[in-house]
CSV table of C-alpha atoms in Angstrom, one decimal:
chain,number,residue,atom,x,y,z
D,1,UNK,CA,-117.2,-8.8,122.2
D,2,UNK,CA,-119.6,-6.5,120.3
D,3,UNK,CA,-117.0,-6.1,117.5
D,4,UNK,CA,-116.5,-9.8,117.3
D,5,UNK,CA,-120.2,-10.5,117.2
D,6,UNK,CA,-120.8,-7.8,114.5
D,7,UNK,CA,-117.8,-9.2,112.6
D,8,UNK,CA,-119.3,-12.7,112.7
D,9,UNK,CA,-122.8,-11.5,111.7
D,10,UNK,CA,-121.7,-9.1,109.0
D,11,UNK,CA,-119.1,-11.5,107.6
D,12,UNK,CA,-119.5,-12.3,103.9
D,13,UNK,CA,-121.1,-15.7,104.5
D,14,UNK,CA,-123.6,-14.8,107.2
D,15,UNK,CA,-124.6,-11.4,105.8
D,16,UNK,CA,-124.9,-12.8,102.2
D,17,UNK,CA,-127.0,-15.7,103.5
D,18,UNK,CA,-129.3,-13.4,105.5
D,19,UNK,CA,-129.6,-11.0,102.5
D,20,UNK,CA,-130.5,-13.9,100.2
D,21,UNK,CA,-133.1,-15.2,102.6
D,22,UNK,CA,-134.7,-11.8,102.9
D,23,UNK,CA,-134.8,-11.3,99.1
D,24,UNK,CA,-136.3,-14.8,98.5
D,25,UNK,CA,-138.8,-14.3,101.4
D,26,UNK,CA,-140.0,-11.0,99.7
D,27,UNK,CA,-140.2,-12.8,96.3
D,28,UNK,CA,-142.2,-15.7,97.8
D,29,UNK,CA,-144.5,-13.3,99.7
D,30,UNK,CA,-145.2,-11.5,96.4
D,31,UNK,CA,-145.7,-14.7,94.5
D,32,UNK,CA,-148.0,-16.5,97.0
D,33,UNK,CA,-151.2,-14.4,96.3
D,34,UNK,CA,-150.7,-14.8,92.6
D,35,UNK,CA,-150.2,-18.5,92.9
D,36,UNK,CA,-153.3,-18.9,95.1
D,37,UNK,CA,-155.3,-17.1,92.4
D,38,UNK,CA,-153.8,-19.0,89.5
D,39,UNK,CA,-154.2,-22.4,91.2
D,40,UNK,CA,-157.8,-21.7,92.4
D,41,UNK,CA,-156.7,-21.5,96.0
D,42,UNK,CA,-154.9,-24.9,95.9
D,43,UNK,CA,-151.3,-23.7,96.6
D,44,UNK,CA,-149.2,-21.2,98.4
D,45,UNK,CA,-145.4,-20.9,98.5
D,46,UNK,CA,-143.0,-20.8,101.4
D,47,UNK,CA,-139.2,-21.2,102.0
D,48,UNK,CA,-137.4,-23.8,103.9
D,49,UNK,CA,-134.6,-22.9,106.3
D,50,UNK,CA,-132.2,-23.8,103.5
D,51,UNK,CA,-133.9,-21.3,101.1
D,52,UNK,CA,-135.6,-24.1,99.1
D,53,UNK,CA,-139.0,-23.4,97.6
D,54,UNK,CA,-141.8,-25.2,99.3
D,55,UNK,CA,-145.5,-25.5,98.3
D,56,UNK,CA,-148.3,-25.5,100.8
D,57,UNK,CA,-151.0,-27.8,99.5
D,58,UNK,CA,-154.3,-26.3,100.8
D,59,UNK,CA,-156.3,-29.2,99.3
D,60,UNK,CA,-154.3,-31.7,101.3
D,61,UNK,CA,-154.5,-30.3,104.9
D,62,UNK,CA,-151.9,-27.5,104.2
D,63,UNK,CA,-149.2,-30.1,103.7
D,64,UNK,CA,-145.8,-28.5,103.2
D,65,UNK,CA,-143.7,-30.2,100.6
D,66,UNK,CA,-140.8,-29.4,98.1
D,67,UNK,CA,-142.0,-27.4,95.1
D,68,UNK,CA,-140.3,-30.0,92.9
D,69,UNK,CA,-143.2,-32.4,93.7
D,70,UNK,CA,-145.6,-30.3,91.6
D,71,UNK,CA,-146.9,-31.6,88.3
D,72,UNK,CA,-145.7,-29.9,85.1
D,73,UNK,CA,-148.7,-27.6,84.8
D,74,UNK,CA,-148.5,-26.7,88.5
D,75,UNK,CA,-144.8,-26.1,88.3
D,76,UNK,CA,-145.5,-23.7,85.4
D,77,UNK,CA,-148.0,-21.8,87.5
D,78,UNK,CA,-145.6,-21.5,90.4
D,79,UNK,CA,-142.8,-20.3,88.1
D,80,UNK,CA,-145.2,-17.8,86.5
D,81,UNK,CA,-146.2,-16.5,90.0
D,82,UNK,CA,-142.5,-16.1,90.9
D,83,UNK,CA,-141.6,-14.4,87.7
D,84,UNK,CA,-144.4,-11.9,88.1
D,85,UNK,CA,-143.3,-11.3,91.7
D,86,UNK,CA,-139.8,-10.7,90.6
D,87,UNK,CA,-140.9,-8.3,87.8
D,88,UNK,CA,-142.9,-6.3,90.4
D,89,UNK,CA,-140.0,-6.2,92.8
D,90,UNK,CA,-137.5,-5.1,90.1
D,91,UNK,CA,-140.0,-2.4,89.1
D,92,UNK,CA,-140.4,-1.2,92.7
D,93,UNK,CA,-136.6,-1.1,93.2
D,94,UNK,CA,-136.1,1.0,90.1
D,95,UNK,CA,-139.0,3.5,90.9
D,96,UNK,CA,-137.7,7.0,90.6
D,97,UNK,CA,-134.6,6.0,88.8
D,98,UNK,CA,-133.9,5.8,85.1
D,99,UNK,CA,-134.2,2.0,85.1
D,100,UNK,CA,-137.6,0.4,84.6
D,101,UNK,CA,-139.0,-3.0,83.9
D,102,UNK,CA,-141.7,-2.5,81.3
D,103,UNK,CA,-141.8,-5.9,79.7
D,104,UNK,CA,-141.9,-9.5,80.7
D,105,UNK,CA,-141.2,-12.4,78.3
D,106,UNK,CA,-142.4,-15.9,78.9
D,107,UNK,CA,-141.0,-18.7,76.8
D,108,UNK,CA,-141.9,-22.3,77.5
D,109,UNK,CA,-144.2,-24.4,79.5
D,110,UNK,CA,-147.5,-23.6,77.9
D,111,UNK,CA,-147.7,-27.0,76.2
D,112,UNK,CA,-147.7,-28.7,79.6
D,113,UNK,CA,-151.0,-26.9,80.6
D,114,UNK,CA,-154.4,-28.4,80.3
D,115,UNK,CA,-157.2,-26.3,78.7
D,116,UNK,CA,-158.5,-25.0,82.1
D,117,UNK,CA,-155.1,-24.0,83.4
D,118,UNK,CA,-154.2,-22.4,80.0
D,119,UNK,CA,-157.4,-20.3,80.4
D,120,UNK,CA,-156.3,-19.2,83.9
D,121,UNK,CA,-152.8,-18.3,82.6
D,122,UNK,CA,-154.1,-16.5,79.6
D,123,UNK,CA,-156.5,-14.4,81.8
D,124,UNK,CA,-153.6,-13.5,84.1
D,125,UNK,CA,-151.5,-12.4,81.2
D,126,UNK,CA,-154.4,-10.4,79.8
D,127,UNK,CA,-154.8,-8.7,83.2
D,128,UNK,CA,-151.2,-7.7,83.2
D,129,UNK,CA,-151.6,-6.2,79.7
D,130,UNK,CA,-154.7,-4.3,80.9
D,131,UNK,CA,-152.6,-2.8,83.8
D,132,UNK,CA,-150.0,-1.4,81.2
D,133,UNK,CA,-147.4,-4.2,81.5
D,134,UNK,CA,-146.1,-5.5,78.2
D,135,UNK,CA,-146.0,-9.3,78.2
D,136,UNK,CA,-144.3,-11.1,75.4
D,137,UNK,CA,-145.1,-14.8,74.9
D,138,UNK,CA,-143.2,-17.3,72.8
D,139,UNK,CA,-145.5,-20.3,72.2
D,140,UNK,CA,-146.5,-23.0,69.8
D,141,UNK,CA,-149.9,-23.4,71.5
D,142,UNK,CA,-152.3,-22.1,68.9
D,143,UNK,CA,-155.2,-21.6,71.5
D,144,UNK,CA,-153.0,-19.2,73.5
D,145,UNK,CA,-151.5,-17.4,70.6
D,146,UNK,CA,-155.0,-16.6,69.2
D,147,UNK,CA,-155.9,-14.9,72.5
D,148,UNK,CA,-153.1,-12.4,72.2
D,149,UNK,CA,-154.4,-9.1,70.6
D,150,UNK,CA,-151.1,-8.3,68.8
D,151,UNK,CA,-148.8,-11.1,67.8
D,152,UNK,CA,-146.0,-11.8,65.5
D,153,UNK,CA,-146.1,-15.2,63.8
D,154,UNK,CA,-142.9,-16.7,62.6
D,155,UNK,CA,-143.0,-19.3,59.8
D,156,UNK,CA,-140.2,-21.2,58.2
D,157,UNK,CA,-140.1,-20.9,54.5
D,158,UNK,CA,-137.4,-23.1,53.0
D,159,UNK,CA,-134.1,-22.1,54.6
D,160,UNK,CA,-135.4,-18.7,55.8
D,161,UNK,CA,-138.2,-17.4,58.0
D,162,UNK,CA,-141.0,-14.9,57.5
D,163,UNK,CA,-142.5,-12.7,60.3
D,164,UNK,CA,-146.1,-11.5,60.1
D,165,UNK,CA,-147.7,-9.0,62.5
D,166,UNK,CA,-151.3,-10.0,63.3
D,167,UNK,CA,-153.6,-7.6,65.2
């Protein structure tokens, strides 16, 4: 009976599902404080029993709803919080080994942010830089690009491109 129970629990589907839930739970646990900070205390993250991302809306009586119901800018903040959490977890897993995650690149979504949210995101990215993390940003949003201390501007010239480093 014990062997049968262990076989059932450690079978590929059960064990894989359990492992996935634990990994996602750790990711959400790391992302939630960052999302609360980025959203001005409005949102936290959670997981459904089916491993779907949920948002807890603290400004609406802690309503739990699918994360896909967030607006474009709010979705960007949640995705940024999850990406930062993932980067931290990968760095922790590689501690003491040759592999390290020293850089994070963000490409897209900045255009969906209003000015206030853009300021919050820019401050979070600047904070990461101050803590020694390199954050690369690909953006067409001039206000954000001008806040970056060292940047590379790519311009199309005819059928070619030029790259200029600006510090």
